[in-house]
GROMACS .gro file of C-alpha atoms in nm:
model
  433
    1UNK     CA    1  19.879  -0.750  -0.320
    2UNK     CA    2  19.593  -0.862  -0.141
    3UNK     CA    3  19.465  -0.517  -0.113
    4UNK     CA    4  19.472  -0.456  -0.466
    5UNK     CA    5  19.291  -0.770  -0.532
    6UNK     CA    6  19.028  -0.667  -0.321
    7UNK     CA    7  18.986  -0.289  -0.466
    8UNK     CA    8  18.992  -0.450  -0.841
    9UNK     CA    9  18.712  -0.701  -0.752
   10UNK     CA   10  18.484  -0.405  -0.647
   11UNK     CA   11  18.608  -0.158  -0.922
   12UNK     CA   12  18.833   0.073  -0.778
   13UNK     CA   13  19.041   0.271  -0.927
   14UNK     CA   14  19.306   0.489  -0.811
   15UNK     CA   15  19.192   0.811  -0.646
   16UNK     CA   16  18.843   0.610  -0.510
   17UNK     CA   17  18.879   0.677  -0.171
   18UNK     CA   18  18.719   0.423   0.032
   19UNK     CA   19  18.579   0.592   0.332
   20UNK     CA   20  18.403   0.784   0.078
   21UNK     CA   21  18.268   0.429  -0.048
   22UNK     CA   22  18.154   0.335   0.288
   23UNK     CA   23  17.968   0.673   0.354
   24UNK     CA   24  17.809   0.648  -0.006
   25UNK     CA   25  17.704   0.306   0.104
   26UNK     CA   26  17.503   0.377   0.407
   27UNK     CA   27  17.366   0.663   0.258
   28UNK     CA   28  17.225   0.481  -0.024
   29UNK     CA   29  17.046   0.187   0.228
   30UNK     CA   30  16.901   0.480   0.442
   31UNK     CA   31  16.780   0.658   0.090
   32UNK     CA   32  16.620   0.318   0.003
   33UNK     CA   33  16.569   0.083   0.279
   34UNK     CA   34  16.164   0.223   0.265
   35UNK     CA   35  16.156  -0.036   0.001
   36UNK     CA   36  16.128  -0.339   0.168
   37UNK     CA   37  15.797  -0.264   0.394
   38UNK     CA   38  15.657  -0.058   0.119
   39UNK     CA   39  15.759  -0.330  -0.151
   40UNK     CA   40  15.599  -0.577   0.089
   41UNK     CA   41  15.239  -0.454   0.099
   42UNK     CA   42  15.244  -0.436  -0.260
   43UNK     CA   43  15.334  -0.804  -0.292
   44UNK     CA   44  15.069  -0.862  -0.012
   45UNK     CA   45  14.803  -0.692  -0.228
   46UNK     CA   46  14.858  -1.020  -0.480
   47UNK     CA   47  14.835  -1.266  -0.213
   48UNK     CA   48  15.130  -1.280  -0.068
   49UNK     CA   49  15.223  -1.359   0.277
   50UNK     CA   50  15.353  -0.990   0.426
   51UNK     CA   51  15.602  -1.102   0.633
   52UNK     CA   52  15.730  -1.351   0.351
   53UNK     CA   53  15.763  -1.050   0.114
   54UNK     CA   54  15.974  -0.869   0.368
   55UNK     CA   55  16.188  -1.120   0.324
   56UNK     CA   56  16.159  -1.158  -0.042
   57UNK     CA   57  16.243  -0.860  -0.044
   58UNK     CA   58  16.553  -0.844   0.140
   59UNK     CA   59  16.712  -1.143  -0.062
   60UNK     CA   60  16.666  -0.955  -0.358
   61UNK     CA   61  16.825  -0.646  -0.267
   62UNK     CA   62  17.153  -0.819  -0.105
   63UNK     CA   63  17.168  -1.031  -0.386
   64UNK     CA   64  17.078  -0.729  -0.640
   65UNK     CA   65  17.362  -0.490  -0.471
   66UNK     CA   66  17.598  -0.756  -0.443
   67UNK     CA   67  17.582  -0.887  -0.816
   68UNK     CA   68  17.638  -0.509  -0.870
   69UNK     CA   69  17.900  -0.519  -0.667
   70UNK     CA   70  18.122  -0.812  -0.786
   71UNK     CA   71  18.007  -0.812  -1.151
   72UNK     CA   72  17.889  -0.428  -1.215
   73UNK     CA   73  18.170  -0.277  -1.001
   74UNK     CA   74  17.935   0.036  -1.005
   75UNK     CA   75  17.781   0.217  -0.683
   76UNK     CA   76  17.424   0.141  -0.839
   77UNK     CA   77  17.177   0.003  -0.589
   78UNK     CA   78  16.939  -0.266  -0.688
   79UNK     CA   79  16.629  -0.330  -0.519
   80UNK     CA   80  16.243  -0.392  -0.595
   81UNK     CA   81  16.164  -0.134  -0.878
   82UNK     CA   82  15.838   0.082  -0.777
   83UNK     CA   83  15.576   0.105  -1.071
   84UNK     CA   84  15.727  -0.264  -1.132
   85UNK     CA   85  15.602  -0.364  -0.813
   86UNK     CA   86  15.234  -0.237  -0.912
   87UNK     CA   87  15.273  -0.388  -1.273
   88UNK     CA   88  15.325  -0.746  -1.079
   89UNK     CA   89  15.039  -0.718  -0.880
   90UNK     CA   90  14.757  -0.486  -1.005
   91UNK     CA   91  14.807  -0.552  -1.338
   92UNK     CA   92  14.958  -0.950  -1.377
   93UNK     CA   93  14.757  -1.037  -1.083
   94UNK     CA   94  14.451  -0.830  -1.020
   95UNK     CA   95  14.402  -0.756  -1.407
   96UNK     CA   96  14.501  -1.077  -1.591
   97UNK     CA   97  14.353  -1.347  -1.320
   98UNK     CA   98  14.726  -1.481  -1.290
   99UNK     CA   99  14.757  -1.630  -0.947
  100UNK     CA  100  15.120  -1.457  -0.736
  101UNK     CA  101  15.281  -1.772  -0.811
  102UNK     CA  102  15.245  -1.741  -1.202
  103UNK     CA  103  15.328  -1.415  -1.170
  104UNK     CA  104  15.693  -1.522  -1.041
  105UNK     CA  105  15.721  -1.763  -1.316
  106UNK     CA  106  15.647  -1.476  -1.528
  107UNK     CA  107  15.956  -1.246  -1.359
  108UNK     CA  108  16.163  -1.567  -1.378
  109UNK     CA  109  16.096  -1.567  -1.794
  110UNK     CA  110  16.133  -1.254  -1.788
  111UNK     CA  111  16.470  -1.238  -1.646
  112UNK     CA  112  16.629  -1.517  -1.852
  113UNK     CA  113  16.495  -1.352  -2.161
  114UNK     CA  114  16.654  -1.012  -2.014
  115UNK     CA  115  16.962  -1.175  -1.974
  116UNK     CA  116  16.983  -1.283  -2.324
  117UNK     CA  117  16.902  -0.923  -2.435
  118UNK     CA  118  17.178  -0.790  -2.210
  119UNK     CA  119  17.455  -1.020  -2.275
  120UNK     CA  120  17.381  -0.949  -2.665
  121UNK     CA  121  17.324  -0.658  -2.889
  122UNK     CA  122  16.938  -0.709  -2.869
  123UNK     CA  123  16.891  -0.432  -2.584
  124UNK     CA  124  17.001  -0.200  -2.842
  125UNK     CA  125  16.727  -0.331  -3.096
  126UNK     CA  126  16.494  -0.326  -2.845
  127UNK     CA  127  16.510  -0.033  -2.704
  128UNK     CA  128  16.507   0.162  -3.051
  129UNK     CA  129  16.219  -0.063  -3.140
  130UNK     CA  130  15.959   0.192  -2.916
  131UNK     CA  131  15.976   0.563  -2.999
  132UNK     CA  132  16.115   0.763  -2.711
  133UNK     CA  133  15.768   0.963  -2.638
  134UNK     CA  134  15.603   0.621  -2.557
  135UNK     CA  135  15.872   0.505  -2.325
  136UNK     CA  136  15.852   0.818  -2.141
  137UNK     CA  137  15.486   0.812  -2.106
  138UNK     CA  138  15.496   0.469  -1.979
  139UNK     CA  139  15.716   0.570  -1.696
  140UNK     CA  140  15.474   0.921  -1.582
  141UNK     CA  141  15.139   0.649  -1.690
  142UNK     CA  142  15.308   0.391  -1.419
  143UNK     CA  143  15.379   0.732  -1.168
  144UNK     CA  144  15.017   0.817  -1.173
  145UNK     CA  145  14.920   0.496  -1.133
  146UNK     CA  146  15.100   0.470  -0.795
  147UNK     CA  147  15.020   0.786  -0.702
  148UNK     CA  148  14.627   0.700  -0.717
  149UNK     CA  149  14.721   0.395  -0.581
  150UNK     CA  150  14.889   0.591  -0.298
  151UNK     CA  151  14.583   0.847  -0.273
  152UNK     CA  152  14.380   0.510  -0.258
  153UNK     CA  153  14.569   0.400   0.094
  154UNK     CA  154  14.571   0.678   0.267
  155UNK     CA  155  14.185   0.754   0.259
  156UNK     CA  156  14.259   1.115   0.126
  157UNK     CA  157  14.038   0.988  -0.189
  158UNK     CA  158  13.779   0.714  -0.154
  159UNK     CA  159  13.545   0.562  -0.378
  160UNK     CA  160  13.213   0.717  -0.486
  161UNK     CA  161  12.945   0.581  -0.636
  162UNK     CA  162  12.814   0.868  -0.860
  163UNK     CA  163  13.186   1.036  -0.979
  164UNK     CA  164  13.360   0.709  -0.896
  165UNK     CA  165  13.628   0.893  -0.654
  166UNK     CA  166  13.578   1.182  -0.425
  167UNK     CA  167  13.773   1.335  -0.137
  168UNK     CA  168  13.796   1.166   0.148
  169UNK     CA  169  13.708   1.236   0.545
  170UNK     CA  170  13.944   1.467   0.710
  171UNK     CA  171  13.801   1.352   1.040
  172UNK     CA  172  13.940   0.980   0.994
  173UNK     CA  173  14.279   1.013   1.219
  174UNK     CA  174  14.390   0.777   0.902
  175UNK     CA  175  14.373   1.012   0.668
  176UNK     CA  176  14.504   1.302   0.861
  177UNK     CA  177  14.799   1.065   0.947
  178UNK     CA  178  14.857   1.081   0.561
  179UNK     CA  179  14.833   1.395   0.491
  180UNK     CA  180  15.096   1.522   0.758
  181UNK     CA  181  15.305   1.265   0.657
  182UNK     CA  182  15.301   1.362   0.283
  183UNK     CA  183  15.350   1.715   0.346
  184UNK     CA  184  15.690   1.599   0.600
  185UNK     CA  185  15.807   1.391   0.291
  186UNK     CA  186  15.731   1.625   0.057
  187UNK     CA  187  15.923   1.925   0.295
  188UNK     CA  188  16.209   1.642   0.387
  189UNK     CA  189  16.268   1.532   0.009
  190UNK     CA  190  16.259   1.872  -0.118
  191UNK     CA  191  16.516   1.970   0.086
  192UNK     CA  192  16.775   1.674   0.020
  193UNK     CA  193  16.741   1.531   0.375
  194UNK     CA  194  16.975   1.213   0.401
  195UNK     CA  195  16.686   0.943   0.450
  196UNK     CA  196  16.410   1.161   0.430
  197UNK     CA  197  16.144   0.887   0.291
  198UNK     CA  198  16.263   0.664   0.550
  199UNK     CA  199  16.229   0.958   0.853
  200UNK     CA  200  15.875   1.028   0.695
  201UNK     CA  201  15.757   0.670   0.759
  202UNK     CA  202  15.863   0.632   1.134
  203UNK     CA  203  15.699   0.983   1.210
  204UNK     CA  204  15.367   0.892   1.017
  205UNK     CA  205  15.411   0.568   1.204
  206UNK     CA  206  15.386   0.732   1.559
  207UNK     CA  207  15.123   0.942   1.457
  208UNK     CA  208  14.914   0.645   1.339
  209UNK     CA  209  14.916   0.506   1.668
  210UNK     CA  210  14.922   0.817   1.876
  211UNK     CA  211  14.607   0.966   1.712
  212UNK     CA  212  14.461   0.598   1.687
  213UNK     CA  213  14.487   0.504   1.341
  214UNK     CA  214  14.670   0.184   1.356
  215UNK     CA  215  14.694  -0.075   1.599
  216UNK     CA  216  14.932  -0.349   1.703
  217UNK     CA  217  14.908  -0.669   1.444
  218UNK     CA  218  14.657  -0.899   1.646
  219UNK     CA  219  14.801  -1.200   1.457
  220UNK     CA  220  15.156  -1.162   1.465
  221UNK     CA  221  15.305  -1.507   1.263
  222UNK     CA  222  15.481  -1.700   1.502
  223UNK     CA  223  15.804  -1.847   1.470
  224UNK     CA  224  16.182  -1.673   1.336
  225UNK     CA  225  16.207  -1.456   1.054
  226UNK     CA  226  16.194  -1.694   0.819
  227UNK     CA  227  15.940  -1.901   0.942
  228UNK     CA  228  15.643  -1.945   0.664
  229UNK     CA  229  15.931  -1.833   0.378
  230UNK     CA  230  15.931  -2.163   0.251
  231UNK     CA  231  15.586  -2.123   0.066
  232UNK     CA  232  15.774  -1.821  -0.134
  233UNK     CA  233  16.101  -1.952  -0.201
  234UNK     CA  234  16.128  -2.109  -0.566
  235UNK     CA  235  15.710  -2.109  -0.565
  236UNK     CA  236  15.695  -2.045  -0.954
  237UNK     CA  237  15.390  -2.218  -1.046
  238UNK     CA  238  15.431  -2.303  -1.450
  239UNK     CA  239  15.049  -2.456  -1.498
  240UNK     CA  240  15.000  -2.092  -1.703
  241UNK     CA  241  15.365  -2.150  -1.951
  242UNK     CA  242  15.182  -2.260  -2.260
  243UNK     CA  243  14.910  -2.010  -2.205
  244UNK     CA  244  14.862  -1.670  -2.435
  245UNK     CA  245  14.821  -1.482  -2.168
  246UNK     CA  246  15.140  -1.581  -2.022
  247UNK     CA  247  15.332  -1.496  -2.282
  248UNK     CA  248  15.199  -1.179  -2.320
  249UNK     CA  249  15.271  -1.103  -1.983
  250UNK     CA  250  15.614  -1.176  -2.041
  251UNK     CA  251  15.636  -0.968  -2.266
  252UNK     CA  252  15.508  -0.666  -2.144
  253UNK     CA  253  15.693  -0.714  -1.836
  254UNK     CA  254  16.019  -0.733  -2.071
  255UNK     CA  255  15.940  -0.396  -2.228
  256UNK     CA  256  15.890  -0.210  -1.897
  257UNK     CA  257  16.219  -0.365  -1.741
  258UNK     CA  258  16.460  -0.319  -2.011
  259UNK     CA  259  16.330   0.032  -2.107
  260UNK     CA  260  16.340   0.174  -1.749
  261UNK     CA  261  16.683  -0.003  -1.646
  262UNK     CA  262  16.843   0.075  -1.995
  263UNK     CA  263  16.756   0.480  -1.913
  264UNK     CA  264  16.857   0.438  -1.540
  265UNK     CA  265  17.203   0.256  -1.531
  266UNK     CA  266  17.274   0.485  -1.855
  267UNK     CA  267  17.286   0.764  -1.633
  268UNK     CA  268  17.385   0.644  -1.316
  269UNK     CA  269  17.740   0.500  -1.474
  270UNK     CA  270  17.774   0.814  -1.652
  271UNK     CA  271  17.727   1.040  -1.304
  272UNK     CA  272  17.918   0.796  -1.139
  273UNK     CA  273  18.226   0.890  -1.415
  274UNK     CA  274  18.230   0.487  -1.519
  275UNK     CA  275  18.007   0.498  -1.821
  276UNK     CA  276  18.285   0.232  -1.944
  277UNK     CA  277  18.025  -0.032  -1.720
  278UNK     CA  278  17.752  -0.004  -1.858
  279UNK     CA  279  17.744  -0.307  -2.013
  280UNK     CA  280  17.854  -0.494  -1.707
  281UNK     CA  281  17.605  -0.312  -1.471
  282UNK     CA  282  17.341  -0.460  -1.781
  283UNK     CA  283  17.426  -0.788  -1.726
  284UNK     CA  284  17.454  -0.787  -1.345
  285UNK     CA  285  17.098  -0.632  -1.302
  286UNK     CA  286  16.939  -0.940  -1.550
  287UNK     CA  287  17.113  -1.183  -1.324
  288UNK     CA  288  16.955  -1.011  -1.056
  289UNK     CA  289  16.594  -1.036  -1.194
  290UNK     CA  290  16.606  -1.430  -1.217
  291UNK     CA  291  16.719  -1.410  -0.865
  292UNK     CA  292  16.435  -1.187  -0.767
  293UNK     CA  293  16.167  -1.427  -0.911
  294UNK     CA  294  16.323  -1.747  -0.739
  295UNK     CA  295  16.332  -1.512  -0.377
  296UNK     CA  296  15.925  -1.395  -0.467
  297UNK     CA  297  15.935  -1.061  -0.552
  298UNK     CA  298  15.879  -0.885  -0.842
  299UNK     CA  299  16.154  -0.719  -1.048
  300UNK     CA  300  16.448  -0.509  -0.959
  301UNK     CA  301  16.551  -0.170  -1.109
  302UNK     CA  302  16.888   0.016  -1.061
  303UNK     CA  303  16.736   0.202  -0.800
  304UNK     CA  304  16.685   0.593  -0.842
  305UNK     CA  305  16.819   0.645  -0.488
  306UNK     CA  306  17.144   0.521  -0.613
  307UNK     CA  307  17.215   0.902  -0.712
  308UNK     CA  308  17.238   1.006  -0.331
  309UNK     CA  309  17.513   0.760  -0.265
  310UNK     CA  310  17.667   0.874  -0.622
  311UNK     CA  311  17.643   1.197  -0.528
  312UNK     CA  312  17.810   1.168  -0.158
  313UNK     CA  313  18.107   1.028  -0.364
  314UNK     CA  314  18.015   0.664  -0.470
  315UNK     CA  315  18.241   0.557  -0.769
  316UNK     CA  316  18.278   0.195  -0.712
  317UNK     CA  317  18.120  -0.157  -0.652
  318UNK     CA  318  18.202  -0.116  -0.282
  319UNK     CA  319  17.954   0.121  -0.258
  320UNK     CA  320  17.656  -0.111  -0.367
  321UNK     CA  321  17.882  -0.375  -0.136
  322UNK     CA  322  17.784  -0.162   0.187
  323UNK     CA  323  17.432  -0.092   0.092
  324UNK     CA  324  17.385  -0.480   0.075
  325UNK     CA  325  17.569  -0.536   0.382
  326UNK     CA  326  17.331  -0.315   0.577
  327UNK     CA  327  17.018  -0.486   0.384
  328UNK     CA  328  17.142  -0.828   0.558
  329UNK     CA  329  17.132  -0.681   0.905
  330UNK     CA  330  16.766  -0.538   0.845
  331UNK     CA  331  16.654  -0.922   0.928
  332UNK     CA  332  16.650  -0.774   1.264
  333UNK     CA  333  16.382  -0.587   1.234
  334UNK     CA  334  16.151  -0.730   1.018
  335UNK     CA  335  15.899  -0.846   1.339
  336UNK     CA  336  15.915  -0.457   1.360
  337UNK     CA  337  15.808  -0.333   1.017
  338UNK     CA  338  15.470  -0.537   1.071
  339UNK     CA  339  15.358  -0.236   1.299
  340UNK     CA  340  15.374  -0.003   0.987
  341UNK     CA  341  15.038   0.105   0.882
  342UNK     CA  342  14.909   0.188   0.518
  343UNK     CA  343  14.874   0.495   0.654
  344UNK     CA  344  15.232   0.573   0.680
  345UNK     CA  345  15.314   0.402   0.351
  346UNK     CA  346  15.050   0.515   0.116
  347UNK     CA  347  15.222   0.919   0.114
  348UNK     CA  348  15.570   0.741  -0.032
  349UNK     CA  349  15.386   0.598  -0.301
  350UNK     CA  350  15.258   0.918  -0.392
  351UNK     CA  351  15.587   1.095  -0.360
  352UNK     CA  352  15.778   0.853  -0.539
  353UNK     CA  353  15.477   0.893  -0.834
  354UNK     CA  354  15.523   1.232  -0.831
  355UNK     CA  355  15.901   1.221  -0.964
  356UNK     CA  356  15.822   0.964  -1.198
  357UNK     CA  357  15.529   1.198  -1.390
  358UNK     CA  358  15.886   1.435  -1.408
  359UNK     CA  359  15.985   1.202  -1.749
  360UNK     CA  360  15.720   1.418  -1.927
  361UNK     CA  361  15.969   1.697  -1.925
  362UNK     CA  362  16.178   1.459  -2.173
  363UNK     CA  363  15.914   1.396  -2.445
  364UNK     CA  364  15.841   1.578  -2.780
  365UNK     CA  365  15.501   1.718  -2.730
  366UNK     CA  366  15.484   1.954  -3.067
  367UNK     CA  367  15.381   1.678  -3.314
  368UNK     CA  368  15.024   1.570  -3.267
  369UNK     CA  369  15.116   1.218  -3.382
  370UNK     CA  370  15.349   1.175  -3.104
  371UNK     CA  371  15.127   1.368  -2.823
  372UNK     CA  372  14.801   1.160  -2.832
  373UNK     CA  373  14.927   0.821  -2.814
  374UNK     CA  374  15.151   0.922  -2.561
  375UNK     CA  375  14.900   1.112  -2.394
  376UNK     CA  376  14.660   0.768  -2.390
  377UNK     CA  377  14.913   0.587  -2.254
  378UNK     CA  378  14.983   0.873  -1.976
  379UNK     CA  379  14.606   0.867  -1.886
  380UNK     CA  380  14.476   0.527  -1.950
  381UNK     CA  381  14.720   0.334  -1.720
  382UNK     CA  382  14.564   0.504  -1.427
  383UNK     CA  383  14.200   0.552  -1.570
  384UNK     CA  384  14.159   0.181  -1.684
  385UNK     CA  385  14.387   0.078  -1.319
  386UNK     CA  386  14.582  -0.163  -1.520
  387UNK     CA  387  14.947  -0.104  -1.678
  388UNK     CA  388  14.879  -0.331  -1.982
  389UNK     CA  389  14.561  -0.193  -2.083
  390UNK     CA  390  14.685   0.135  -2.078
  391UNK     CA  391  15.014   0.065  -2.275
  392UNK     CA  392  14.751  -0.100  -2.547
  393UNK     CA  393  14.592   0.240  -2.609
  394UNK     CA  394  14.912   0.416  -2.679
  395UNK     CA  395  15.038   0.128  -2.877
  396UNK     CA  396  14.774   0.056  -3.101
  397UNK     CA  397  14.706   0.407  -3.172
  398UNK     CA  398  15.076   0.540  -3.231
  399UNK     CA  399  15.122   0.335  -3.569
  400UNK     CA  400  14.767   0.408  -3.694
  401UNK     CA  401  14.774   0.782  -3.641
  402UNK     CA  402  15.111   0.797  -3.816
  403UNK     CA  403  14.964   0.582  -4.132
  404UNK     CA  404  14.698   0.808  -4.125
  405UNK     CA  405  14.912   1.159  -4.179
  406UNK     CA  406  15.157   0.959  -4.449
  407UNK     CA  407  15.404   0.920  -4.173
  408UNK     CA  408  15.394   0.538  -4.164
  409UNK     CA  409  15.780   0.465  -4.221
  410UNK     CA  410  15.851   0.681  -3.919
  411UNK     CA  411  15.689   0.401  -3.727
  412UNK     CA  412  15.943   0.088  -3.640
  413UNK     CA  413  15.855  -0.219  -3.799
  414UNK     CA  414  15.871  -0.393  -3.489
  415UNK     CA  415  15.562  -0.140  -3.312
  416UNK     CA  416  15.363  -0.280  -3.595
  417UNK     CA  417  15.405  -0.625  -3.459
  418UNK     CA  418  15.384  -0.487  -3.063
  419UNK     CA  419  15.033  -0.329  -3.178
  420UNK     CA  420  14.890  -0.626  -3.327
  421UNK     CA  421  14.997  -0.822  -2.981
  422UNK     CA  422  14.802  -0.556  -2.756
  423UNK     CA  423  14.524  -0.627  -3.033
  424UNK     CA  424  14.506  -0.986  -2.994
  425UNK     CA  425  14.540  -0.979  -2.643
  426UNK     CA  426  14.182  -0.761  -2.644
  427UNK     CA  427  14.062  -0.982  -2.847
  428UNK     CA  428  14.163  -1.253  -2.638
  429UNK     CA  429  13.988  -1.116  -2.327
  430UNK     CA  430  13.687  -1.015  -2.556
  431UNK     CA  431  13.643  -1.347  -2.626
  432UNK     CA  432  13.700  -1.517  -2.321
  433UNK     CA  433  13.477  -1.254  -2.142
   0.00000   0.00000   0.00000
């Protein structure tokens, strides 16, 4: 009886065999543990403590997977969503002057308001609110973005004053630290290595310090793990609530979340052979992104890397269960992740931009009124280096191209209403600038 409790509070059904579970489960934490140091020096870049985000981190995931696991009961692994991460910090941050601490009152809003969309019909509205060319070009727009971000890093293209960027110095052990790394990813990913991203990290890490591109953290913060955590924890700073800018935030943040998760858990439940959860899995992940803005960090995605563990025979919430089992016991090595250089980091970024740009194979590029918004949107988030601004472009222009070829009542009435926000929100800036 009591074994049958257990299987039915994780999902399983008969025929889950749960050895399979357990191997699916470690799998998926080695596909994705690279998140929490790489997730870190993101959240560092806005101001963040690093060592603090590690930890951020962590809560989220364990609290992520194991929402997924009691309330999903789906083998979907939730942690820190990349392109999210970058949204949070070069564009709510670095873009719209909101200090880190607004910024998790922002993912906080956001989360409650995601909630409300998940446990109602309003995800369907939503989503069919933005044509499906725009949502794909916001996902390749956000993989460029990190993939000049991750070019950025690693030295292997450096700012110029004449062209802007240029190539960078293949003498700086940095840089060639980046580039062999990249190409062991790229060789280790491509040929479905168990934990490749992971092995590509701790190689470029050695290298860093063997050819003398990093060095030992002179300052190392004293103290346990979670010594300094407290200035993270529940930090939401609401001074900005009232603000248009806020707001706006919000609701761009919205957009990106419930578009990308919608996509992801759609076809993670269906290759996992429960598509019956998808609802569930929904609601679980919104839970888990009011979580992730009282831990500090920014949002959580049902992670891509989910499809390894799927894949290795994952059909149940005791898979996510494992993964966030194996999250807690990374704790242990947080003083070590200190020691990993941008140098090491910067070639996942790029890697992990590189298969988001592969959601361009899923848009409608024949009409001409579909391919240049989408197209702005593409190029603009990492030409103007801000998610936002780049979204504008594709958002204003989509409904006016369409009015201007007679094709106005193909456009949702809601986009008319998302365009004239992007508007005012230039305006806005115009005005405060």
């Amino acid at each position: 009886m009591k074994s049958n409790i257990w299987r039915n509070s994780v999902g399983m059904e008969p025929g889950d065999n749960w050895k399979q579970e357990w191997a699916a489960g470690i799998l998926s934490y080695f596909a994705s543990v690279y998140i929490v140091m790489v997730n870190a020096a993101i959240l560092a870049d806005a101001g963040m403590p690093l060592r603090a985000g590690m930890v951020a981190t962590l809560l989220t995931a364990i609290t992520g997977c194991l929402l997924m696991a009691f309330g999903g009961k789906t083998p979907i692994i939730v942690v820190p969503g990349m392109g999210i991460n970058a949204f949070f910090t070069y564009t709510l941050v670095h873009s719209m002057k909101l200090d880190w601490r607004e910024a998790l009152a922002v993912v906080v809003v956001t989360g409650v308001l995601f909630a409300i969309v998940a446990f109602t019909s309003l995800y369907r509205i939503l989503s069919d609110a933005i044509p499906h060319n725009l949502q794909h070009a916001i996902t390749v727009g956000i993989g460029l973005f990190l993939t000049f971000i991750g070019l950025q890093k690693s030295g292997i293209v450096i700012a110029h004053a004449t062209t802007f960027v240029a190539i960078g110095h293949f003498s700086d052990p940095a840089v060639i630290t980046s580039v062999v790394t990249l190409l062991l990813a790229l060789v280790l990913f491509i040929r479905g290595t168990r934990g490749g991203l992971l092995i590509s990290m701790l190689v470029g890490t050695g290298l860093a310090y063997l050819l003398g591109a990093a060095h030992a953290p002179k300052n190392t913060e004293p103290g346990h793990v979670f010594s300094g955590y407290g200035s993270v924890f529940a930090s939401m700073d609401w001074g900005g609530f009232v603000s248009l800018v806020f707001w706006i935030a919000v609701f761009l943040l919205l957009l990106i979340v419930v578009f990308e998760n919608i996509g992801l858990i759609a076809s993670q439940t269906l290759m996992a052979g429960r598509p019956e959860r998808f609802k569930s899995s929904l609601r679980a992940l919104s839970l888990a992104n009011i979580a992730a803005g009282l831990f500090g960090s920014s949002p959580v995605v049902a992670a891509a890397e989910s499809t390894a563990g799927i894949a290795a025979g994952g059909r149940s919430g005791l898979t996510s269960l494992v993964t966030g089992l194996l999250f807690g016991a990374t704790f242990l090595f947080i003083p070590l992740l200190a020691y990993v250089p941008d140098s090491a980091i910067a070639p996942i970024l790029i890697v992990i931009g590189g298969l988001m740009v592969q959601s361009v194979r899923e848009m409608d590029l024949g009409d001409m009124t579909e391919l240049f918004p989408a197209f702005l949107v593409m190029v603009m988030i990492p030409f103007t280096y801000s998610i936002v601004d780049g979204m504008a472009f594709g958002f204003i222009t989509y409904p006016l191209v369409k009015l201007a070829t007679g094709k106005g009542k193909e456009v949702p009435p809601a986009l008319y209403g998302i365009a004239g926000l992007f508007i005012a929100n230039f305006v806005l800036h115009a005005l405060m600038g």
